[in-house]
Short mmCIF file of C-alpha atoms in Angstrom, two decimals:
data_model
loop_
_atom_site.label_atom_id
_atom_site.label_comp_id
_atom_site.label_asym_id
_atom_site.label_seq_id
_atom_site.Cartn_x
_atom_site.Cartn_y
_atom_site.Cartn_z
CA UNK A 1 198.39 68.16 145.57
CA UNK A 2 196.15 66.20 143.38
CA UNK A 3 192.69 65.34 143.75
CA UNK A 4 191.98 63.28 146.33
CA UNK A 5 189.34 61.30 144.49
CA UNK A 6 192.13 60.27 142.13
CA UNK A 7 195.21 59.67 143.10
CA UNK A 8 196.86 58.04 140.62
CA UNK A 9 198.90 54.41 141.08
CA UNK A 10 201.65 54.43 143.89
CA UNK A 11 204.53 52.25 144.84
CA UNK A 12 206.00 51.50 147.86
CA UNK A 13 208.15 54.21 147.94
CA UNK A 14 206.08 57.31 146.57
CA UNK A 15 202.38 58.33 147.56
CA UNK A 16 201.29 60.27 144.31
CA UNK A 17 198.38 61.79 145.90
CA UNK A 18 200.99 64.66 146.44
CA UNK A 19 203.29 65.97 144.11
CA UNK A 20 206.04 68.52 143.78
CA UNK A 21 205.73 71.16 141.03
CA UNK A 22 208.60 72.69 139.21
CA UNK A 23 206.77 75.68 138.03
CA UNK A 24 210.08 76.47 135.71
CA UNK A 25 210.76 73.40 134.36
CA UNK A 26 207.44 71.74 134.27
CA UNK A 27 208.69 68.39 135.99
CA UNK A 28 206.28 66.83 138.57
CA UNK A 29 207.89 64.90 141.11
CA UNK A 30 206.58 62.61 143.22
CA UNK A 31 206.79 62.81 147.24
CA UNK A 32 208.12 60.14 149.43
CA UNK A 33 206.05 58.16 151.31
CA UNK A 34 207.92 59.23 155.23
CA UNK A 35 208.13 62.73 153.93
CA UNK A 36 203.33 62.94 154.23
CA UNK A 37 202.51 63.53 158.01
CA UNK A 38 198.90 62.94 158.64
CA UNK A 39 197.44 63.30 154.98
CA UNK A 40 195.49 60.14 155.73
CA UNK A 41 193.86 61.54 158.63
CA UNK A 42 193.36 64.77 156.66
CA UNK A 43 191.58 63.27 154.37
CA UNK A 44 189.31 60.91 156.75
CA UNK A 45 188.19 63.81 158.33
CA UNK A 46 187.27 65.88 155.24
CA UNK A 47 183.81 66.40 155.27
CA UNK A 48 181.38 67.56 152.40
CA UNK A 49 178.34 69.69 152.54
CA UNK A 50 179.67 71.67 155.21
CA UNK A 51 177.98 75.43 155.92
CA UNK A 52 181.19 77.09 154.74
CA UNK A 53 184.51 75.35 153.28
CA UNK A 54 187.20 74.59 156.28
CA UNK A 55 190.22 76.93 155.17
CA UNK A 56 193.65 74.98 155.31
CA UNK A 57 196.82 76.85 156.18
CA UNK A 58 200.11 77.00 154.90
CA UNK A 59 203.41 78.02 155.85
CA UNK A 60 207.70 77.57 154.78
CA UNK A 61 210.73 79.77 155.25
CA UNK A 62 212.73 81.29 152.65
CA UNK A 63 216.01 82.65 152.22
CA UNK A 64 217.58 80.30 155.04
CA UNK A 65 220.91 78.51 155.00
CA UNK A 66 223.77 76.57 157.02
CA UNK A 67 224.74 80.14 159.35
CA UNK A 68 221.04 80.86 159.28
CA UNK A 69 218.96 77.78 159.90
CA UNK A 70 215.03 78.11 159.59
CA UNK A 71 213.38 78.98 163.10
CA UNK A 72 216.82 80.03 165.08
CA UNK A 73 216.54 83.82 164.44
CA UNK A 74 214.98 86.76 165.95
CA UNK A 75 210.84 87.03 165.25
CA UNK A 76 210.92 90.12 162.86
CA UNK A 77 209.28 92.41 160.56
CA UNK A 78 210.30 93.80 157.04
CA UNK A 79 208.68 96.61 154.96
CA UNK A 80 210.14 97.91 151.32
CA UNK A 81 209.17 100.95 149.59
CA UNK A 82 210.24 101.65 145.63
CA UNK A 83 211.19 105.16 145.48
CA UNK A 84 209.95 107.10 143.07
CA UNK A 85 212.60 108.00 140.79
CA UNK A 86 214.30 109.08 143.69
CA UNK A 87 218.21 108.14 144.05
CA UNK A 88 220.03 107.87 147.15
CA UNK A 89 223.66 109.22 146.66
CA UNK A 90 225.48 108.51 149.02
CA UNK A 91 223.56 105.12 150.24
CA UNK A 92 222.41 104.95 153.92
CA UNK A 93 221.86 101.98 156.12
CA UNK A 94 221.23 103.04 159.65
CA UNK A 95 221.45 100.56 162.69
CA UNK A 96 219.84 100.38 165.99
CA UNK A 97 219.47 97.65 168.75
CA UNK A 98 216.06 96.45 167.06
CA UNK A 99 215.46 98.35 163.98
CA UNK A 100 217.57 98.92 160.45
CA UNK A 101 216.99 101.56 158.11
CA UNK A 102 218.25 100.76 154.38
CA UNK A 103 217.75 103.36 152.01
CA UNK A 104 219.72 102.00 148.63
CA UNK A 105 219.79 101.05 144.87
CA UNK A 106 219.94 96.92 144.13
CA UNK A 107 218.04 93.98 143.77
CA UNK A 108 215.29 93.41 145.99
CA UNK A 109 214.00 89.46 147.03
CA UNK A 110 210.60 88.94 148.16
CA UNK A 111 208.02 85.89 148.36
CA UNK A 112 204.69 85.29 149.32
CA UNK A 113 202.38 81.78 149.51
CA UNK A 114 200.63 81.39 146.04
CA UNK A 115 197.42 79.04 145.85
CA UNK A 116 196.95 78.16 141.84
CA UNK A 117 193.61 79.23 140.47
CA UNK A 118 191.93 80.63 143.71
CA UNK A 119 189.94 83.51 144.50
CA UNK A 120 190.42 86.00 147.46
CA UNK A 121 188.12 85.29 149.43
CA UNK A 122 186.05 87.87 151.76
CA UNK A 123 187.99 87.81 154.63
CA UNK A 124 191.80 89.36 154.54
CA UNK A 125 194.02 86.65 154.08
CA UNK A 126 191.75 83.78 152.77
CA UNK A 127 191.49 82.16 149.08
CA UNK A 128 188.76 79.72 147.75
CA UNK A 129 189.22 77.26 145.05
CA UNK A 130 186.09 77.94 142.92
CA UNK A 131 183.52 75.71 141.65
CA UNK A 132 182.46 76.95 138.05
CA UNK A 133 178.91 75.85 137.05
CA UNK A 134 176.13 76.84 134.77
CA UNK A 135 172.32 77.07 135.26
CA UNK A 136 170.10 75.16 132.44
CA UNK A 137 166.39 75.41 131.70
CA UNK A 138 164.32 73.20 129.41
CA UNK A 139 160.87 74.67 129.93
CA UNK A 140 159.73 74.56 133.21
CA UNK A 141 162.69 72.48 134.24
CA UNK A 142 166.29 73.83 135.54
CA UNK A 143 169.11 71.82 135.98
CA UNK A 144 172.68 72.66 136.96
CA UNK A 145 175.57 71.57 135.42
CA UNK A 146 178.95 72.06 137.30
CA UNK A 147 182.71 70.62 137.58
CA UNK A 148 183.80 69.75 141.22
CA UNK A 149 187.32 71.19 141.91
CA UNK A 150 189.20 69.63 144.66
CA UNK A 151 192.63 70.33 143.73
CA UNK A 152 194.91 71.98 146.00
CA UNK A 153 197.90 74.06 144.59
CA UNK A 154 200.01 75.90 147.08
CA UNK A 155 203.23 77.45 145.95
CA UNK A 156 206.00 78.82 147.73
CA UNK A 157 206.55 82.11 145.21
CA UNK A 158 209.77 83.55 145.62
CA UNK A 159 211.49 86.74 143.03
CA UNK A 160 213.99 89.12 143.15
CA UNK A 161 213.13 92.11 141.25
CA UNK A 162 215.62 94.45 138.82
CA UNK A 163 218.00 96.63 140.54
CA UNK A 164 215.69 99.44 141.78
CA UNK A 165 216.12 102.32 144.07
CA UNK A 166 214.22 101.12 147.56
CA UNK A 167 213.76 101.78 151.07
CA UNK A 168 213.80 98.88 153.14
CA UNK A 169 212.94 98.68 157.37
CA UNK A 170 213.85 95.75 159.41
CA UNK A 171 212.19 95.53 162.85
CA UNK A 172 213.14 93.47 165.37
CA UNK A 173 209.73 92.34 167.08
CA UNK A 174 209.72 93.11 171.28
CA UNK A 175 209.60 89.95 173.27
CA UNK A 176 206.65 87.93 172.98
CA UNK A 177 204.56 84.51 171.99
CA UNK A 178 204.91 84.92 168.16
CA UNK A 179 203.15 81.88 167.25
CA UNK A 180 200.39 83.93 164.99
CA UNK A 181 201.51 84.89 161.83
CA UNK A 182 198.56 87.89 161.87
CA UNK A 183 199.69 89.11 165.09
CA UNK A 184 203.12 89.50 164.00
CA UNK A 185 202.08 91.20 160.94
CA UNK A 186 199.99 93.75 163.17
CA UNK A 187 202.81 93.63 165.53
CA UNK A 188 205.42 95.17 162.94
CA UNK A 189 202.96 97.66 161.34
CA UNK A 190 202.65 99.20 165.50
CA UNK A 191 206.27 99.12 165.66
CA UNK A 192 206.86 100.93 162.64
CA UNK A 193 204.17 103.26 162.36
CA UNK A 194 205.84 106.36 164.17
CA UNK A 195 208.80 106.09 162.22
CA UNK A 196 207.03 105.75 158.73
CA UNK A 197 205.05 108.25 159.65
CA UNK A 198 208.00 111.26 160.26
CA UNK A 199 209.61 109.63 157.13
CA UNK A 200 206.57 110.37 155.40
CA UNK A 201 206.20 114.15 156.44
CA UNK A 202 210.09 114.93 156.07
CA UNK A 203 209.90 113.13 152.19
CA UNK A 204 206.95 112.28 151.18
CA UNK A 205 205.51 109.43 148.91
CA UNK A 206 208.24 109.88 146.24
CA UNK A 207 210.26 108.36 148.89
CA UNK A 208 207.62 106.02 150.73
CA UNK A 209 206.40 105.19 146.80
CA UNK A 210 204.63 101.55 146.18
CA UNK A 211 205.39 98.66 148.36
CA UNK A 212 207.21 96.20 147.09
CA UNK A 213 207.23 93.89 150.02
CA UNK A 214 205.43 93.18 153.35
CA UNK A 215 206.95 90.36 155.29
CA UNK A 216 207.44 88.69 158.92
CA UNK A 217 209.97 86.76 159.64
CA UNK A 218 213.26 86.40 161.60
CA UNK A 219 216.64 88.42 162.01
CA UNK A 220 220.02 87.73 162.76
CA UNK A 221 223.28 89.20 165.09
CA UNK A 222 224.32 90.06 160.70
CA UNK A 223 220.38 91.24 159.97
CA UNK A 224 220.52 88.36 157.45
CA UNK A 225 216.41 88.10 156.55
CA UNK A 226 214.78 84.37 156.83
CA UNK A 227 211.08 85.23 155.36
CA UNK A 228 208.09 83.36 156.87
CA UNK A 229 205.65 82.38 154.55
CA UNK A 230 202.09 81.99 155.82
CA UNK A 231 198.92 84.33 157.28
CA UNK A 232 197.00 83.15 153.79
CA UNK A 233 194.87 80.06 154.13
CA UNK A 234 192.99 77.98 151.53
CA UNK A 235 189.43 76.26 151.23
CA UNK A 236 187.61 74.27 148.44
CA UNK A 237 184.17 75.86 147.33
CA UNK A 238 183.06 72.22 146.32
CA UNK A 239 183.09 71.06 150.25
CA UNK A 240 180.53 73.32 150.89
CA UNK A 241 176.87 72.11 150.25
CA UNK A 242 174.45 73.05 147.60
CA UNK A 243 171.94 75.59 148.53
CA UNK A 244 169.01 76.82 146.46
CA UNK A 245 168.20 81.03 146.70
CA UNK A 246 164.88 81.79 146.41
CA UNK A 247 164.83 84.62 144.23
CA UNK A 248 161.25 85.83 144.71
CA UNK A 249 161.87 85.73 148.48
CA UNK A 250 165.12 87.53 147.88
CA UNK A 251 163.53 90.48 146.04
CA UNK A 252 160.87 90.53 148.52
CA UNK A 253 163.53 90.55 151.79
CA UNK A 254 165.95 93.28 150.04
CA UNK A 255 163.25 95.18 148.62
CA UNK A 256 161.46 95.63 151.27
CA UNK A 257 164.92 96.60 153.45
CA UNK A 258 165.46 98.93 151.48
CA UNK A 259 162.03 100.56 151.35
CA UNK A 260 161.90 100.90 155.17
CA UNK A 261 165.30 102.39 154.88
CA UNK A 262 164.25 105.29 152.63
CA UNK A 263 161.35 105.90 154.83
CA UNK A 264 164.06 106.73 157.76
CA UNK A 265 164.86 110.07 158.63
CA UNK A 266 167.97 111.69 156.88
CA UNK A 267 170.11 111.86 160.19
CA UNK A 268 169.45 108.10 161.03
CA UNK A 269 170.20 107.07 157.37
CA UNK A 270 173.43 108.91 158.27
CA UNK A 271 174.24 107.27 161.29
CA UNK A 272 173.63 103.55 159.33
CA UNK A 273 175.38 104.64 156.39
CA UNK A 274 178.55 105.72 158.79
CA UNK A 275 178.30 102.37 161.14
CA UNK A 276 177.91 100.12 157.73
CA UNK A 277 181.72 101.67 156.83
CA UNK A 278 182.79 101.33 160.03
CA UNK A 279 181.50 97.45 160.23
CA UNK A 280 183.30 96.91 157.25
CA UNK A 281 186.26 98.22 158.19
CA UNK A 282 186.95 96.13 161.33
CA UNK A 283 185.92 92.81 158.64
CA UNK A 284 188.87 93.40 156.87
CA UNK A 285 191.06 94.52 159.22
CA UNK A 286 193.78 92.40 160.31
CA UNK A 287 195.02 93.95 163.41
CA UNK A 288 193.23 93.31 166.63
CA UNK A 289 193.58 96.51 167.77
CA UNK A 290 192.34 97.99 164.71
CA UNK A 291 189.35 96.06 164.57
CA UNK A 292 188.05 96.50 167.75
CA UNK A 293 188.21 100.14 167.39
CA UNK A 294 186.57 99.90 164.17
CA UNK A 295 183.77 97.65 166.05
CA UNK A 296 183.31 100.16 168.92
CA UNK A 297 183.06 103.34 166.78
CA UNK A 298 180.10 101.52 164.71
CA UNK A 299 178.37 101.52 168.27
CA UNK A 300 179.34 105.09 168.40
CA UNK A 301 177.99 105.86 165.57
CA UNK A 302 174.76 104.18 165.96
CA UNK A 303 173.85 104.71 169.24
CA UNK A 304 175.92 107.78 170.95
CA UNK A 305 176.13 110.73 167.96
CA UNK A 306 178.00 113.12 169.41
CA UNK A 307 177.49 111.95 172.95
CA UNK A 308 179.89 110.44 175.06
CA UNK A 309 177.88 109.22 177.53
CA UNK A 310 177.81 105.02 177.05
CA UNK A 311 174.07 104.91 178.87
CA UNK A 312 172.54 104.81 175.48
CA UNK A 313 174.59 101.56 174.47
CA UNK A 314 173.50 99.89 178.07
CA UNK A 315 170.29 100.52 177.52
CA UNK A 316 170.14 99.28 174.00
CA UNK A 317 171.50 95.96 175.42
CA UNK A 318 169.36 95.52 178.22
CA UNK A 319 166.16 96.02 175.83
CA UNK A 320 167.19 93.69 173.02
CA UNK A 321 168.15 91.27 175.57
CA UNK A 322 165.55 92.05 177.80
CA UNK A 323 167.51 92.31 181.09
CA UNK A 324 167.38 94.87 183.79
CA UNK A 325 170.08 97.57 182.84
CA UNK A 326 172.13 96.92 185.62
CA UNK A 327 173.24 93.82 184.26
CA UNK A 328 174.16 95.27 180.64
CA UNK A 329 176.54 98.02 182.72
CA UNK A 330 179.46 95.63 183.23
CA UNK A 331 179.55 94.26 179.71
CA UNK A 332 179.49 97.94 178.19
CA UNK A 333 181.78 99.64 180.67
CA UNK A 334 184.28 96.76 180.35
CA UNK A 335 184.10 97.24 176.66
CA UNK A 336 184.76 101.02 176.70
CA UNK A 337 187.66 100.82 179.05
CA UNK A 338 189.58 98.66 176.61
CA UNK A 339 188.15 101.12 173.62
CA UNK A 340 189.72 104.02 175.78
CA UNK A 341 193.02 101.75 176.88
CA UNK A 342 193.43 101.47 172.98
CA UNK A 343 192.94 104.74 171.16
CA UNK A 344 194.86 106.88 174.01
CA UNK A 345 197.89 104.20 173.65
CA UNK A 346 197.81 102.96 177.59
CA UNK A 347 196.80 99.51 176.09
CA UNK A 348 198.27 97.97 172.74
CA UNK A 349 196.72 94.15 172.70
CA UNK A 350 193.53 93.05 172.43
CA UNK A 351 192.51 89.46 173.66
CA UNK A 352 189.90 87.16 170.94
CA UNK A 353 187.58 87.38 173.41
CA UNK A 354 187.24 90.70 173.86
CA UNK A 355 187.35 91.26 170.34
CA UNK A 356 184.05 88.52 170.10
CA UNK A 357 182.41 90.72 172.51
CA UNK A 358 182.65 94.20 171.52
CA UNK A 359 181.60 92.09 167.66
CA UNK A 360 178.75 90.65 169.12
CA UNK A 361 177.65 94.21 170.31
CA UNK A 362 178.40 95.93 167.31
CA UNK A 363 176.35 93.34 164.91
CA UNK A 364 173.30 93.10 166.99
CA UNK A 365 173.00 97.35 166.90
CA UNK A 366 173.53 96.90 163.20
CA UNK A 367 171.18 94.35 162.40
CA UNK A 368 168.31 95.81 164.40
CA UNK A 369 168.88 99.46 163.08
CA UNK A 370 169.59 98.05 159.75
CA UNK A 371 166.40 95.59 159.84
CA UNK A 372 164.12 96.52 162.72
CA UNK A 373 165.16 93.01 164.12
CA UNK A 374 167.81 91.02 165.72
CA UNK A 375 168.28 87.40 164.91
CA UNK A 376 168.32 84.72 167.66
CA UNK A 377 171.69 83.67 166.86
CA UNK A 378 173.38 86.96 166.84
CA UNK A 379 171.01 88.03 170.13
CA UNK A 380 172.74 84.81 171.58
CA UNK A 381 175.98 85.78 170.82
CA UNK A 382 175.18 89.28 172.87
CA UNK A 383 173.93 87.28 175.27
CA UNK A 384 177.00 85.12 175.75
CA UNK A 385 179.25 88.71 175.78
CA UNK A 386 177.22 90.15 178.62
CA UNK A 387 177.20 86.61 180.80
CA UNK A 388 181.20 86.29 180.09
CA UNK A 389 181.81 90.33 181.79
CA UNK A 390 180.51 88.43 184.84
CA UNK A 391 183.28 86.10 185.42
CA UNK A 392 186.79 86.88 186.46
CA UNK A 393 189.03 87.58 183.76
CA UNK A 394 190.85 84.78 183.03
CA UNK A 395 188.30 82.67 182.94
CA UNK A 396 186.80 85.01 180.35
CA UNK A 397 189.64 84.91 178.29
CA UNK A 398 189.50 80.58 177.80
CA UNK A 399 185.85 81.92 176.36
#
């Protein structure tokens, strides 16, 4: 796509504020006019000097055809490890009603979504077009000199490597509402996990060596694969506005921090150091399930040691919110049943909401142990988790 702020002359029949790439070639090809859906509201509702850029999605299928159309398959899951230097004689390919095991030697296809000169972003999943720009000073006076970037370049990437020796697992995913790229991702690694896992143990990583390919997508009655690209999303650094740091203020904020942390005792600087990883973990996690655990044992580890008594975490809540401890009990308990639900395998999904709730918990503990202080919009967002345990669940869960 080209930048919006330019797009170039049209004609009746093409609209050349998007354009097809032909990243072999070179050839740039012009799109149809009744082939765009809703770039002209897309772009009346693009907004600048926003708090954070607004991340665009993108998504295709690959490796469909006439007995395979896009969308008419089986939602699935595929995983490929290169072996290392490890050759199966004879070749296996084991089936099952939902699952097939291909351990072989041949050419392997994969694809993923490809944004053109972006950045991973901070969150799993997300890129950022970046804005490049340079700080000037002429005496007393600073400037700032930069080039806006509002070109979008998303590219369907598809290769198929050398032969190689590989072991490839297709998973058929159980029924379900599949509409979330992320959850099917999560979805497969669950499913697959156990058997990996004895794989692993009987072979080890010469067998399970580097992956060459993560995927969701869809299966068919002939396990023909139709790969889904998406679960990667894309935002513009130059939507964002300009904001100014402080730096005295910044040195005076961190330093002092960090000063107040060395003055803690060893076994609390423990504790923060432990809940930090922990907090950081469930940020770049992907699977709900995952993350919530990772949430819940930063509470652990700030607030319970080696306890397992929850009273500590209740009455944490009640103080920072300043509410009787009764009416912190339901939000905790509720929040420790699913944490128990999930890591002894009774329960295997975790609504958004809950997941906002046990996050809102886990951030406020953080900040205050971290800081000495909780912010009002984080103590709000606690606040908000401990009202919500009061209603019944489904009305909760629209939260």
């Amino acid at each position: 796509m080209r930048n919006m702020s330019d797009p170039g002359p049209a004609t009746d029949e093409y609209d050349r504020r998007a354009n097809i790439y032909n990243n072999q070639s070179g050839e740039v090809t012009p799109v149809r006019k009744d082939q765009i859906h809703g770039l002209d509201s897309f772009i009346e509702s693009w907004r600048h000097n926003v708090e954070f850029p607004h991340q665009l999605s993108f998504g295709g299928w690959q490796m469909s055809d006439e007995e395979h159309p896009a969308g008419t398959g089986r939602p699935a899951y595929r995983l490929v490890h290169k072996t290392i230097r490890t050759i199966p004689n004879p070749q296996v390919s084991m089936l099952y009603s939902n699952l097939r095991i291909n351990v072989g030697n041949g050419q392997i296809t994969l694809g993923e979504p490809r944004f053109g000169d972006a950045l991973a972003g901070r969150l799993p999943g997300t890129f950022i077009v970046p804005e490049w720009g340079e700080l000037k000073q002429s005496g007393l006076d600073y400037g700032y000199e930069w080039q806006p970037n509002v070109n979008l370049k998303f590219e369907g990437h598809q290769e198929t490597t050398p032969p190689t020796n590989y072991l490839e697992i297709l998973y058929e995913l159980p029924e379900g509402d599949w509409s979330e790229f992320d959850a099917m991702l999560a979805a497969g690694r669950a499913g697959v996990a156990e058997l990996t896992a004895m794989i692993d143990f009987m072979y080890g990583a010469r067998l399970l060596g580097p992956i060459l390919t993560e995927e969701v997508g869809e299966v068919f009655e002939d396990w023909h694969w139709n790969r889904l690209l998406g679960g990667r999303s894309l935002g513009m650094e130059s939507q964002a506005r300009m904001e100014v740091l402080d730096g005295q203020r910044f040195i005076d904020l961190v330093g002092s921090a960090i000063e107040k942390r060395l003055e803690l005792p060893a076994e609390e600087r423990a504790r923060l150091k432990v809940a930090s990883q922990w907090y950081w973990r469930a940020d770049s996690e992907l699977d709900r399930v995952q993350k919530y655990i990772a949430y819940w044992l930063c509470i652990e580890a700030l607030e319970l040691g080696e306890n397992a008594n929850i009273k500590p975490v209740k009455l944490a809540v009640a103080r920072i919110l300043e509410i009787d401890h009764k009416s912190a009990s339901a939000a905790v308990g509720e929040m420790y049943r699913i944490r128990n639900g999930l890591v002894h395998g009774v329960v295997r999904v975790v609504e958004k909401s809950a997941l906002n709730r046990v996050e809102a918990l886990a951030v406020v503990l953080l900040e205050e142990h971290s800081l000495g202080t909780v912010s009002d919009q984080r103590r709000d967002a606690l606040r908000l988790a401990v009202e919500l345990a009061k209603l019944p669940k489904a009305n909760r869960d629209q939260n």
